[in-house]
Short mmCIF file of C-alpha atoms in Angstrom, two decimals:
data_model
loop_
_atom_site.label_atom_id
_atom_site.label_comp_id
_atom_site.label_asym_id
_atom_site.label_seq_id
_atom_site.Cartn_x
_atom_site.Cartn_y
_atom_site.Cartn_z
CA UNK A 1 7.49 9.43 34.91
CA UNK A 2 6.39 6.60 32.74
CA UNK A 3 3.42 6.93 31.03
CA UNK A 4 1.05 4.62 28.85
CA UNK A 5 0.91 6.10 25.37
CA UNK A 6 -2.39 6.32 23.94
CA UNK A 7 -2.07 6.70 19.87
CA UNK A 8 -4.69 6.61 17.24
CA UNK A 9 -3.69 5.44 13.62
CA UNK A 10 -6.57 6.14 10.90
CA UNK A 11 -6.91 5.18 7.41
CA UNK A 12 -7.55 2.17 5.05
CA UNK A 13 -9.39 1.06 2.10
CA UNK A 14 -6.66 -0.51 0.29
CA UNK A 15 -3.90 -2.46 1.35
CA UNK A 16 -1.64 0.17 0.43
CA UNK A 17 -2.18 1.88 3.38
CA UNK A 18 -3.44 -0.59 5.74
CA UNK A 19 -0.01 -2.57 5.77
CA UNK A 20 2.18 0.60 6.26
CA UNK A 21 0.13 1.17 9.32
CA UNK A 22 -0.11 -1.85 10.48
CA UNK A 23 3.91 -2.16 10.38
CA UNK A 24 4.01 1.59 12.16
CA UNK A 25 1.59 -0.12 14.90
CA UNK A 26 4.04 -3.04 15.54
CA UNK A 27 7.17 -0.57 15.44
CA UNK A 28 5.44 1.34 18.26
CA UNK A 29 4.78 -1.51 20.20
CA UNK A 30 7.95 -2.88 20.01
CA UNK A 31 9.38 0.54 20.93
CA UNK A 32 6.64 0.66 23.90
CA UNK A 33 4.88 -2.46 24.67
CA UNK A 34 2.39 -1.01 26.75
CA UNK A 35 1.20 1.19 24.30
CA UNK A 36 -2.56 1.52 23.53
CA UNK A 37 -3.12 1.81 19.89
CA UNK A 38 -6.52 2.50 18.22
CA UNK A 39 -7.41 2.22 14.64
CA UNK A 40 -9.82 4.35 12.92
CA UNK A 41 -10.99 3.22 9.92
CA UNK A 42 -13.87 3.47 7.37
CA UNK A 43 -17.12 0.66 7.87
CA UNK A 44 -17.26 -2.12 5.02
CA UNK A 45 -13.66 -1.30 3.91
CA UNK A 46 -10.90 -4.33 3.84
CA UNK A 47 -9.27 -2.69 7.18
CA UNK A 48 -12.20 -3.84 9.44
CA UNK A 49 -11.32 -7.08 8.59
CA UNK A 50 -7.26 -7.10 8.26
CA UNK A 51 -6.97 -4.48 11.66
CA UNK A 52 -8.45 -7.25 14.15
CA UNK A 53 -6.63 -9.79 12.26
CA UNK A 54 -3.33 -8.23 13.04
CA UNK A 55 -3.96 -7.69 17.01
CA UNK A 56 -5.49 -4.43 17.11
CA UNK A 57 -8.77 -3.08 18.24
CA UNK A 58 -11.08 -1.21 15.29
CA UNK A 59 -13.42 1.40 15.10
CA UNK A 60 -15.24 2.35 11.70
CA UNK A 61 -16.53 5.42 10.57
CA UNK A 62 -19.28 5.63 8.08
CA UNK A 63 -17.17 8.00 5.57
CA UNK A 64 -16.94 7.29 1.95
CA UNK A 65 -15.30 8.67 -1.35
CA UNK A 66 -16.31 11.17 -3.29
CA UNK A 67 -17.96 10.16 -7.00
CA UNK A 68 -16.18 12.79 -8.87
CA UNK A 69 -17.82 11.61 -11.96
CA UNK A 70 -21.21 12.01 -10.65
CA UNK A 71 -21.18 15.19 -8.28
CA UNK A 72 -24.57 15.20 -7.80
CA UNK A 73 -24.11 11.70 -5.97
CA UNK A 74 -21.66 13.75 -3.38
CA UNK A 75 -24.54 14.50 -1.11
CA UNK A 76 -24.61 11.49 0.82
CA UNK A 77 -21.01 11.39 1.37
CA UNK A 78 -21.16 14.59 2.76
CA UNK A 79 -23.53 13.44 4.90
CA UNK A 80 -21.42 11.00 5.89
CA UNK A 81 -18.58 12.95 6.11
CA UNK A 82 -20.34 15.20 8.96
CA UNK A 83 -21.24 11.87 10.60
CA UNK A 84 -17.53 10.89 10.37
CA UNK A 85 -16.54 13.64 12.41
CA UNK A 86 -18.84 13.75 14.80
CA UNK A 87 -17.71 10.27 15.50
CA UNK A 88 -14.50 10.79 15.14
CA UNK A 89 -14.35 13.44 18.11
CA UNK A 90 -16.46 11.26 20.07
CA UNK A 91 -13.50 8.77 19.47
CA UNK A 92 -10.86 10.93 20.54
CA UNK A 93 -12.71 12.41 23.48
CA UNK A 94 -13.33 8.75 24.80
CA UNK A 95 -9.97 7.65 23.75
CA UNK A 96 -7.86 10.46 24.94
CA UNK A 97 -4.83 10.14 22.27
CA UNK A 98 -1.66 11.68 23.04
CA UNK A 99 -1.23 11.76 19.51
CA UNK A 100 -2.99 10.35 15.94
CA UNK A 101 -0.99 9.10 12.59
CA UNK A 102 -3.00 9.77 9.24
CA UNK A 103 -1.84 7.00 6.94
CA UNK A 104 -4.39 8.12 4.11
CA UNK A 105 -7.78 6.49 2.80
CA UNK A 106 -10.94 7.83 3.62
CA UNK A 107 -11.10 7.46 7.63
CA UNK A 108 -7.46 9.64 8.12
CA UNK A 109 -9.69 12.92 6.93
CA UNK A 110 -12.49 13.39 9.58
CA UNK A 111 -9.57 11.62 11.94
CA UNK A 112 -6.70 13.76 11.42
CA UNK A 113 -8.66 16.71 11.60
CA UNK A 114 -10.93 16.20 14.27
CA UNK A 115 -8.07 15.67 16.44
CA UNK A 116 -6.31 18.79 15.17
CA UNK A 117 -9.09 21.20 16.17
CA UNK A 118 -8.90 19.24 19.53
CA UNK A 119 -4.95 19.84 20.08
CA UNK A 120 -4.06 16.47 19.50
CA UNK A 121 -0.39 16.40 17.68
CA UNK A 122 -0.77 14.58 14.34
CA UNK A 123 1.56 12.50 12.09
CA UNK A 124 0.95 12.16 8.06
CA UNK A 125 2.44 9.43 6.36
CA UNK A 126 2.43 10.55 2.18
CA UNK A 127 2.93 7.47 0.60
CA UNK A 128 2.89 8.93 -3.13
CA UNK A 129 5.32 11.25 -5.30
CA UNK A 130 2.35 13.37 -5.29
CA UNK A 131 0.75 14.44 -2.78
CA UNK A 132 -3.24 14.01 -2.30
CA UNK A 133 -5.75 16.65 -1.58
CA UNK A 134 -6.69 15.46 2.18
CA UNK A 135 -2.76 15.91 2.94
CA UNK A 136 -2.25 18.53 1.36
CA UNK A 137 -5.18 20.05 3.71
CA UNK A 138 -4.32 18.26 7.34
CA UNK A 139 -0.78 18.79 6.45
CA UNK A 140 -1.19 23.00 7.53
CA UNK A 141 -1.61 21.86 10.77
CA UNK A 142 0.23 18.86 10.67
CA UNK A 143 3.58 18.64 13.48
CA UNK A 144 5.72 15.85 11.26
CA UNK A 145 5.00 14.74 7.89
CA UNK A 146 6.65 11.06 6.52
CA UNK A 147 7.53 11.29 3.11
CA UNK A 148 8.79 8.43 0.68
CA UNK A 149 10.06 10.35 -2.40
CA UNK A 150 11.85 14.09 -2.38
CA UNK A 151 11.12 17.20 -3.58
CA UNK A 152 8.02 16.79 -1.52
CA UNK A 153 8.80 20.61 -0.35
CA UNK A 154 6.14 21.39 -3.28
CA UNK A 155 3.37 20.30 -1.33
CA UNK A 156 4.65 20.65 2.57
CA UNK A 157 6.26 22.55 4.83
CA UNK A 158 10.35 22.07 4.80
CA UNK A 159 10.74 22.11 8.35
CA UNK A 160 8.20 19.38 9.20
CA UNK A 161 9.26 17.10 6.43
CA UNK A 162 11.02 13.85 7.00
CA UNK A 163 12.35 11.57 4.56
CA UNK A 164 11.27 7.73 6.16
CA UNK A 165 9.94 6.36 2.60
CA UNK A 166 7.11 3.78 3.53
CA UNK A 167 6.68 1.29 5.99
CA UNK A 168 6.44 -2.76 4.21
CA UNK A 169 5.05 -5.65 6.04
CA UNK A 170 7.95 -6.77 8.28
CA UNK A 171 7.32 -10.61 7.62
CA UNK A 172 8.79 -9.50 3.75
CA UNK A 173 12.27 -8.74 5.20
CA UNK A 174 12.97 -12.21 6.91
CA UNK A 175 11.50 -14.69 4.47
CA UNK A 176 11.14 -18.37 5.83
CA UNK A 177 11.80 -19.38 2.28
CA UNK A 178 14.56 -20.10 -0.90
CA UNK A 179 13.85 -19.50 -4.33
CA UNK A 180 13.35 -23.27 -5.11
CA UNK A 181 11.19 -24.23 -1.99
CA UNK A 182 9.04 -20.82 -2.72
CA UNK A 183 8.44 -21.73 -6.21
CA UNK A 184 7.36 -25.23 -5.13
CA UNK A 185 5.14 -24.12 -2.90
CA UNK A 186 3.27 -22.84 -5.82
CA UNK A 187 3.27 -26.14 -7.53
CA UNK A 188 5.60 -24.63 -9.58
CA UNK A 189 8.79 -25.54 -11.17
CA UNK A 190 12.23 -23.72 -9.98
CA UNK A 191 14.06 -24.30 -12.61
CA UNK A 192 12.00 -22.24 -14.76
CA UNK A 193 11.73 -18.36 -14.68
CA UNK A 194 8.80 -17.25 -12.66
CA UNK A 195 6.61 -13.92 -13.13
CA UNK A 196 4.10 -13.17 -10.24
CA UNK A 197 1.25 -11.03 -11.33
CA UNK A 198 -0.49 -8.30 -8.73
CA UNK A 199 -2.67 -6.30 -9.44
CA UNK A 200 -3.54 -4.75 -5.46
CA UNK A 201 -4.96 -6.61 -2.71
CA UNK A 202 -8.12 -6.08 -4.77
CA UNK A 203 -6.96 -6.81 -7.98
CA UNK A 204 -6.81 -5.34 -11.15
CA UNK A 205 -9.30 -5.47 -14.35
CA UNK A 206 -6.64 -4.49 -17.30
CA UNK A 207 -3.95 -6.37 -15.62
CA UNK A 208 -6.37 -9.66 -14.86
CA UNK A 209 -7.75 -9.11 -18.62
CA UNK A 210 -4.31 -9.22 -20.03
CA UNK A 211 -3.60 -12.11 -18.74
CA UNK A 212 -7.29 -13.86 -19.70
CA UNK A 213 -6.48 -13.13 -23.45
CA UNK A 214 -3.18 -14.35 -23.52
CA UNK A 215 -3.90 -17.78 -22.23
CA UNK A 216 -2.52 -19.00 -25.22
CA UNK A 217 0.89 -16.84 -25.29
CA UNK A 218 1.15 -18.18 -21.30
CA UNK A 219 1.03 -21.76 -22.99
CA UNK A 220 3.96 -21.62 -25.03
CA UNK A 221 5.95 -19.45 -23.46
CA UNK A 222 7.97 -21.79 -21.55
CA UNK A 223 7.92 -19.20 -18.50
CA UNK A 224 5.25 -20.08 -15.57
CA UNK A 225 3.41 -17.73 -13.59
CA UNK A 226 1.68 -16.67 -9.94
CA UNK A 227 -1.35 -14.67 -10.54
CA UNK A 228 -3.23 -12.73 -7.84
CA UNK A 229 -6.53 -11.97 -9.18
CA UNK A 230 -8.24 -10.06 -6.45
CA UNK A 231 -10.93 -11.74 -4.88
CA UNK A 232 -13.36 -9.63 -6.92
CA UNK A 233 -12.30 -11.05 -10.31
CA UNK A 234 -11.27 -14.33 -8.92
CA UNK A 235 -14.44 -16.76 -10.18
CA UNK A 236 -14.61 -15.17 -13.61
CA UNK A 237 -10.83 -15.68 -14.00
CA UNK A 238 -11.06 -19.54 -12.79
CA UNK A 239 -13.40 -20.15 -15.11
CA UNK A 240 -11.91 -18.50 -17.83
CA UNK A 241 -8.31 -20.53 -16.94
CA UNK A 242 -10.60 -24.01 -16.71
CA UNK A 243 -11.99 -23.60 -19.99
CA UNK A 244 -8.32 -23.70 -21.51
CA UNK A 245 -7.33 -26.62 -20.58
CA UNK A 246 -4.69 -27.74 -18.89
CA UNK A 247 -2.68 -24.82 -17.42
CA UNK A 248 0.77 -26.68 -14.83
CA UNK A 249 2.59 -23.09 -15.44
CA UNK A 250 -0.11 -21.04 -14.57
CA UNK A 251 -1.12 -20.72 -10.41
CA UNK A 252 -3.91 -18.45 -10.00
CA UNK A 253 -4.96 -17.28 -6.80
CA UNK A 254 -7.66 -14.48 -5.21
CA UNK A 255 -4.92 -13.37 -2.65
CA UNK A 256 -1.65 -14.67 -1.28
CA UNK A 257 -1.26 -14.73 2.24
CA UNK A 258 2.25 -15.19 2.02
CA UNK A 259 3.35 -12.61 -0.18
CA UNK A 260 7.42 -13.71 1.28
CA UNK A 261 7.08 -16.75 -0.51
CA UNK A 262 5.54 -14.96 -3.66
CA UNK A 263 8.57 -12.36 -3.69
CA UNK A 264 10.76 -15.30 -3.33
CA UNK A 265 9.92 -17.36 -6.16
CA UNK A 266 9.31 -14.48 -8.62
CA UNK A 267 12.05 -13.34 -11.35
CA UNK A 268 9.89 -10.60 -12.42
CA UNK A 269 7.03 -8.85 -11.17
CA UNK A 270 3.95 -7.42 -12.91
CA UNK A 271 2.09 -4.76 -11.13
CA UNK A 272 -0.09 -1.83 -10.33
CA UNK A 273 2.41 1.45 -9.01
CA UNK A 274 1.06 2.01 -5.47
CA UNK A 275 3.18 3.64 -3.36
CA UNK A 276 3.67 1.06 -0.44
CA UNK A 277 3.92 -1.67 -3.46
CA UNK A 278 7.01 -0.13 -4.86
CA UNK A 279 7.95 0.29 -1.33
CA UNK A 280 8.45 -3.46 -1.00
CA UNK A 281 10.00 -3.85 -4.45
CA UNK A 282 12.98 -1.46 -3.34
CA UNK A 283 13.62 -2.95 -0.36
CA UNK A 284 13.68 -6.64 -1.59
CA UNK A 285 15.36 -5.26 -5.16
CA UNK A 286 12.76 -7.07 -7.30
CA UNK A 287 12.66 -6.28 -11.28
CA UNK A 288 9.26 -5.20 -11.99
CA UNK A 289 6.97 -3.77 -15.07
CA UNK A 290 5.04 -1.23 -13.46
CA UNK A 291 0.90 -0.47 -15.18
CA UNK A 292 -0.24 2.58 -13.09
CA UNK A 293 -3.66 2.47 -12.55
CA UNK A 294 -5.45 5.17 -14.01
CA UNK A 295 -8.65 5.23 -11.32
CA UNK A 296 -6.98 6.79 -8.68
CA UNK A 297 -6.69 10.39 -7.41
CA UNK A 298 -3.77 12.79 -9.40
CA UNK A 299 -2.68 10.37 -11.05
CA UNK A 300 -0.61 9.64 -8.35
CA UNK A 301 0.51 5.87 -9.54
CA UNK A 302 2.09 7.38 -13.07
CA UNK A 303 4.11 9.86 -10.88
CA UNK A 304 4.92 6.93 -8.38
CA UNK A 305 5.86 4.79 -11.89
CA UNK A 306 7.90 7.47 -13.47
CA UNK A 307 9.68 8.63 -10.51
CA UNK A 308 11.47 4.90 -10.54
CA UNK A 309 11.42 4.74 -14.24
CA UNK A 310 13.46 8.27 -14.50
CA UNK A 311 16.24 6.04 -12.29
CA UNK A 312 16.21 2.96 -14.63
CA UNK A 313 14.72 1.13 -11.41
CA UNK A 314 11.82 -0.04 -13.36
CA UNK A 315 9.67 -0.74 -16.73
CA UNK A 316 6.45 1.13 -17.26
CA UNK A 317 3.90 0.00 -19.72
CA UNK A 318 0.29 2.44 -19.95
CA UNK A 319 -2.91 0.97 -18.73
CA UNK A 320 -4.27 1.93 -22.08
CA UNK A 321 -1.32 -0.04 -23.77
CA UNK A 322 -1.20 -3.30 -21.73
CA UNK A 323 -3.25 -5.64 -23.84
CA UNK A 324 -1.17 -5.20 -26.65
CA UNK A 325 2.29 -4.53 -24.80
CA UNK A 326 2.32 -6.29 -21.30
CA UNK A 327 2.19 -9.69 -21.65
CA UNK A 328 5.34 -9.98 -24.41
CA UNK A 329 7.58 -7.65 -22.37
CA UNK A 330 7.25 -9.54 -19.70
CA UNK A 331 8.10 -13.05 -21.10
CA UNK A 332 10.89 -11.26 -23.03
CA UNK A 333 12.23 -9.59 -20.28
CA UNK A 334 12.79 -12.00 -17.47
CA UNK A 335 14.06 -14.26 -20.25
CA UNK A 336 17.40 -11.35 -19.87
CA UNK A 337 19.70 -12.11 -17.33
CA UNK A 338 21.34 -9.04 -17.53
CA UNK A 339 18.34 -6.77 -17.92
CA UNK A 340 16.75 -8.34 -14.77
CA UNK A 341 20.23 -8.19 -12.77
CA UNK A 342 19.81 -4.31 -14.18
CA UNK A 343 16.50 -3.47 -12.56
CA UNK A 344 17.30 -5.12 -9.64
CA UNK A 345 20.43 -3.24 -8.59
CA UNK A 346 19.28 0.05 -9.54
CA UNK A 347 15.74 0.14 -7.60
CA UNK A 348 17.74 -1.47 -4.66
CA UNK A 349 19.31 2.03 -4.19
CA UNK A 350 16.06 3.38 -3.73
CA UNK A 351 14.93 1.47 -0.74
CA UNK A 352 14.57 2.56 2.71
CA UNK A 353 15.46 0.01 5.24
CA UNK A 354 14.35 1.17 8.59
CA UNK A 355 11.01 3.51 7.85
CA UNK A 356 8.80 2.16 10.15
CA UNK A 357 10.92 2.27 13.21
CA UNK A 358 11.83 5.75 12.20
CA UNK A 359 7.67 7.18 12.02
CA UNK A 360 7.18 5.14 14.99
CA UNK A 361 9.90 7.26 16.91
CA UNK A 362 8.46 10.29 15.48
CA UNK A 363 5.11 9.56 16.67
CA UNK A 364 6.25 8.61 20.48
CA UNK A 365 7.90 11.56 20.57
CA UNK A 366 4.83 13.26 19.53
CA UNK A 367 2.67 11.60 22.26
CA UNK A 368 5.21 11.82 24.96
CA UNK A 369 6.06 15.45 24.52
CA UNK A 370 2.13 15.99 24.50
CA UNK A 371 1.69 14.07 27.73
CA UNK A 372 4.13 15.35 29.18
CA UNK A 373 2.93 18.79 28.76
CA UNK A 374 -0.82 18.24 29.39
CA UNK A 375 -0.24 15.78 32.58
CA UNK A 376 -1.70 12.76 31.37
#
């Protein structure tokens, strides 16, 4: 008997995660089109926004971080955190999931376990060489966990691992553009070398700051660049690039909406180490100079960095380092044909090609084994 499977897939706040699960949503669907999918994610964060925009219905929870520089701030959030679950079982018990995919970010915590202590089968997607607390926690009673990296028996259960690595925007893998019509779409030049600068879909300060005081270097470097500021730095850095004049090799942007084109016309990449980043970098064998940021959780985005640097599959320059370091290594490096063709090749044999069809089996296995089993 065919039945409508009702998943829930919860997380967000960056779009790290919010892509990954996006892709896992459209992998179900095309797997089972008459699937119901709801997203759970956390109110005010960039997922209420991108989740609707992408076909799929929302619902927010009023979770947040915790301030683990200022503890005594960590009362409200765990306020909100007991708010968070008592909405998130009144989600579930409305909803009636036959099963519920953690992708990480605040919302996948009250989510994931919420639905636990209410049977529900659950599915954690660890993005990072490193595992984060909230996994580590939902993962003891966790049926399937979706790694990217190995060795990730350190943190999980062996027999409920599985090696997918991380779901990438599908539009990435079929680009509509060539090099030379990419780069033009920029207002760029193809026939020079091209560097595109990300810093996150909400940008980055040391990597937006580097670029900012090395206007000048940018000038005569006879190498042009895309530059995704993140639209929280986007005005200042405007500004900034207005008051030096005329800039042709310089396109700066708050965020690309066509981030096919982007990887198309870029030679090199400069960028922050998040795990569903270097995701896409594998699988379209892009050269890149990784700058960890140094703000998140573990330190997860050095381990993600070194992990590909320990390969020769990348460069890795310190956050603390990149004003002085960055800027030069990049403009010497994707002047190096062979160094580039280097990079390329080796982090190609990191990439997984298939990862979100694979966790979207998983999952509908998951949900049909459960329905089958509870009779609805």
């Amino acid at each position: 008997m065919n039945r409508q499977l009702r998943i829930i897939v919860s997380g967000g706040g960056t779009g790290g995660h919010i892509f990954p699960a996006i892709s896992i949503a459209n992998a179900i669907k095309e797997q089972h089109p008459d699937a119901d999918i709801l997203f759970v994610g956390a109110e005010g964060r960039m997922e209420m926004q991108r989740v609707p925009a992408a076909g799929y219905r929302i619902i927010g929870l009023p979770v947040a971080g915790f301030d683990r520089q200022h503890l005594w701030k960590n009362v409200g959030v765990l306020i909100k955190l007991v708010k968070s679950q008592w909405k998130a079982r009144k989600i579930i018990r409305d909803f009636r999931p036959h099963a519920a995919v953690g992708v990480g970010g605040y919302a996948s915590g009250p989510t994931l376990k919420m639905a636990q202590g209410m049977g529900i089968p659950t599915l954690l997607q660890e993005q990072n060489s490193y595992a984060g607390v909230t996994n580590k926690l939902l993962a003891k009673k966790a049926c399937k966990i979706c790694v990217a990296y190995e060795g990730m028996e350190r943190f999980f259960a062996a027999d409920r691992i599985i090696l997918t690595g991380n779901p990438v925007r599908q539009g990435l893998t079929r680009p509509t553009l060539g090099h030379d019509e990419a780069v033009r779409s920029f207002g760029l030049d193809p026939q020079k070398k091209t560097i595109l600068i990300v810093g996150g879909s909400l940008g980055a300060r040391t990597i937006n700051n580097c670029v900012l005081q090395g206007l000048d270097k940018i000038k005569e470097s006879g190498v042009q660049f895309i530059w995704q500021t993140g639209k929280f730095y986007f005005e200042e850095a405007k500004a900034k690039v207005a008051e030096a004049g005329r800039l042709p090799m310089l396109h700066t942007t708050d965020f690309i909406s066509d981030m096919s084109a982007a990887y198309s016309a870029a030679d090199l990449v400069i960028s922050r180490a998040g795990a569903g980043s270097i995701s896409e970098f594998c699988l379209l064998q892009k050269p890149v100079i990784l700058v960890p940021s140094p703000n998140v959780a573990e330190d997860h985005q050095t381990k993600n960095a070194l992990a590909l640097v320990d390969k020769e599959a990348a460069l890795y320059v310190k956050d603390a380092e990149a004003g002085d370091r960055l800027l030069d290594l990049a403009i010497a490096t994707v002047k190096q044909p062979d160094t580039l063709n280097r990079l390329s090749n080796h982090i190609a044999r990191l990439a997984f090609k298939d990862s979100a069809n694979v966790i979207a089996r998983e999952v509908c296995q998951l949900a049909e084994q459960y329905a089958n089993e509870h009779g609805c």
